[in-house]
Amino acid sequence: TLEELPLVRVGVSLLVKYEECDHCHDWEVGVHGIIIRFECGRGKGYSATYLPEVAKEQRWNQEDTVFSLIRKAGYRGPIDNELIDKIQCTRYQSSKKRMTYQNYVNAKYEGEDPLKFVDLMTSAVVDEALRQRVRASKPCVNL
């Protein structure tokens, strides 16, 4: 709703520095995000990714993160060393930027909140619609 808009915070992650890993544990928690890819069974492919902050926020180590990604990819079979050895892994980093609604208003509208005009505009539209309706309902007499 419009009332909630000032509470909005937006974050954007620019993903950079992609590197192929030697194995699926060749990355650092809190620094790298990873993309895993693997095939099982009749060549069915699986893949999944976590941004760099996910493992740290969840307090996962590398093993927990890889296990979770395997499940996130949709694989429901056993997770063993054979599967782990099949995983291709790419690590990357991110540059994350955050902005609140107030930051946006300050940058875009020099601190003047565009929402403060919404009620005025709504009132003006309603008033004009009522005027139009009143004019349309008046009998017209031509002499």
Protein backbone atom coordinates (compact mmCIF):
# COMPACT_ATOMS: atom_id res chain seq x y z
CA THR A 1 0.00 0.00 0.00
CA LEU A 2 1.04 3.62 -0.31
CA GLU A 3 1.33 3.86 3.46
CA GLU A 4 3.95 1.08 3.44
CA LEU A 5 6.08 2.57 0.65
CA PRO A 6 8.24 4.69 2.99
CA LEU A 7 9.17 1.45 4.80
CA VAL A 8 10.55 -0.20 1.64
CA ARG A 9 14.25 -1.04 1.46
CA VAL A 10 15.76 -2.40 -1.74
CA GLY A 11 19.03 -4.26 -2.18
CA VAL A 12 20.76 -5.04 -5.46
CA SER A 13 23.72 -7.40 -5.81
CA LEU A 14 26.05 -6.98 -8.77
CA LEU A 15 27.73 -10.36 -9.28
CA VAL A 16 31.41 -10.17 -10.25
CA LYS A 17 34.70 -12.12 -10.36
CA TYR A 18 33.39 -15.48 -11.58
CA GLU A 19 35.97 -18.26 -11.21
CA GLU A 20 35.80 -22.02 -11.74
CA CYS A 21 36.55 -23.89 -8.52
CA ASP A 22 38.92 -26.86 -8.24
CA HIS A 23 36.22 -28.64 -6.18
CA CYS A 24 32.92 -27.72 -4.52
CA HIS A 25 34.65 -26.61 -1.31
CA ASP A 26 37.08 -24.24 -3.07
CA TRP A 27 35.48 -21.01 -1.88
CA GLU A 28 35.23 -18.91 1.27
CA VAL A 29 32.07 -18.45 3.38
CA GLY A 30 31.08 -14.78 3.55
CA VAL A 31 33.25 -13.87 0.54
CA HIS A 32 31.99 -16.03 -2.32
CA GLY A 33 28.66 -17.09 -3.67
CA ILE A 34 28.65 -20.38 -5.54
CA ILE A 35 26.86 -22.01 -8.44
CA ILE A 36 26.82 -25.79 -8.47
CA ARG A 37 26.02 -28.00 -11.46
CA PHE A 38 25.89 -31.78 -11.66
CA GLU A 39 24.23 -34.65 -13.51
CA CYS A 40 22.77 -37.81 -12.06
CA GLY A 41 20.95 -40.85 -13.34
CA ARG A 42 20.16 -40.65 -17.04
CA GLY A 43 21.94 -37.35 -17.56
CA LYS A 44 19.40 -35.26 -15.64
CA GLY A 45 21.05 -31.92 -14.89
CA TYR A 46 20.80 -29.99 -11.65
CA SER A 47 22.01 -26.53 -10.71
CA ALA A 48 21.54 -24.00 -7.93
CA THR A 49 23.22 -20.92 -6.49
CA TYR A 50 23.50 -18.93 -3.29
CA LEU A 51 24.65 -15.32 -3.06
CA PRO A 52 27.76 -14.70 -0.93
CA GLU A 53 25.81 -13.54 2.12
CA VAL A 54 23.52 -16.60 2.35
CA ALA A 55 25.94 -19.09 3.93
CA LYS A 56 27.16 -16.50 6.42
CA GLU A 57 23.63 -15.38 7.37
CA GLN A 58 22.55 -19.02 7.85
CA ARG A 59 25.75 -19.78 9.81
CA TRP A 60 26.57 -22.62 7.44
CA ASN A 61 30.00 -24.02 6.71
CA GLN A 62 30.97 -25.10 3.18
CA GLU A 63 29.63 -28.63 3.61
CA ASP A 64 26.23 -27.42 4.91
CA THR A 65 26.00 -24.91 2.05
CA VAL A 66 26.77 -27.47 -0.66
CA PHE A 67 24.30 -29.96 0.88
CA SER A 68 21.59 -27.26 0.94
CA LEU A 69 22.33 -26.27 -2.68
CA ILE A 70 22.04 -29.89 -3.80
CA ARG A 71 18.55 -30.02 -2.28
CA LYS A 72 17.69 -26.55 -3.61
CA ALA A 73 18.59 -27.83 -7.09
CA GLY A 74 15.86 -30.45 -6.70
CA TYR A 75 17.99 -33.54 -6.18
CA ARG A 76 16.38 -35.93 -3.68
CA GLY A 77 18.73 -38.89 -3.91
CA PRO A 78 21.54 -39.86 -1.55
CA ILE A 79 24.34 -37.37 -1.06
CA ASP A 80 27.63 -39.23 -0.95
CA ASN A 81 31.26 -38.72 -2.00
CA GLU A 82 30.49 -39.94 -5.52
CA LEU A 83 27.92 -37.17 -5.96
CA ILE A 84 30.16 -34.53 -4.34
CA ASP A 85 32.96 -35.46 -6.80
CA LYS A 86 30.60 -34.90 -9.77
CA ILE A 87 29.78 -31.32 -8.77
CA GLN A 88 31.12 -28.52 -10.94
CA CYS A 89 31.37 -25.32 -8.95
CA THR A 90 31.79 -21.67 -9.88
CA ARG A 91 32.48 -19.07 -7.22
CA TYR A 92 31.74 -15.37 -7.49
CA GLN A 93 31.61 -12.26 -5.38
CA SER A 94 29.01 -9.54 -5.16
CA SER A 95 28.89 -5.84 -4.71
CA LYS A 96 25.69 -5.14 -2.82
CA LYS A 97 24.01 -1.76 -2.67
CA ARG A 98 21.03 -0.94 -0.48
CA MET A 99 18.66 1.98 -0.57
CA THR A 100 15.72 3.01 1.58
CA TYR A 101 12.74 4.84 0.22
CA GLN A 102 13.95 8.00 1.98
CA ASN A 103 17.39 7.67 0.31
CA TYR A 104 15.59 7.36 -3.04
CA VAL A 105 13.43 10.43 -2.37
CA ASN A 106 16.48 12.44 -1.31
CA ALA A 107 18.44 11.45 -4.43
CA LYS A 108 15.63 11.65 -6.98
CA TYR A 109 13.37 14.41 -5.68
CA GLU A 110 15.76 16.54 -3.59
CA GLY A 111 14.03 15.40 -0.38
CA GLU A 112 10.50 16.27 -1.55
CA ASP A 113 8.39 13.13 -1.05
CA PRO A 114 6.24 12.60 -4.17
CA LEU A 115 3.70 10.66 -2.09
CA LYS A 116 2.62 13.77 -0.23
CA PHE A 117 0.91 14.89 -3.43
CA VAL A 118 -1.06 11.65 -3.86
CA ASP A 119 -3.87 12.72 -1.52
CA LEU A 120 -4.07 16.13 -3.23
CA MET A 121 -4.17 14.53 -6.67
CA THR A 122 -6.76 12.00 -5.56
CA SER A 123 -8.95 14.79 -4.14
CA ALA A 124 -8.59 16.80 -7.33
CA VAL A 125 -9.57 13.81 -9.49
CA VAL A 126 -12.60 13.02 -7.29
CA ASP A 127 -13.68 16.69 -7.28
CA GLU A 128 -13.41 16.89 -11.07
CA ALA A 129 -15.36 13.65 -11.50
CA LEU A 130 -18.11 14.95 -9.25
CA ARG A 131 -18.24 18.24 -11.17
CA GLN A 132 -18.51 16.33 -14.44
CA ARG A 133 -21.32 14.20 -13.01
CA VAL A 134 -23.19 17.26 -11.72
CA ARG A 135 -22.90 18.97 -15.12
CA ALA A 136 -24.12 15.83 -16.87
CA SER A 137 -27.14 15.56 -14.60
CA LYS A 138 -28.33 19.16 -15.12
CA PRO A 139 -31.16 19.41 -17.60
CA CYS A 140 -30.16 21.18 -20.76
CA VAL A 141 -32.65 23.68 -22.14
CA ASN A 142 -32.16 25.13 -25.60
CA LEU A 143 -34.18 28.20 -26.49
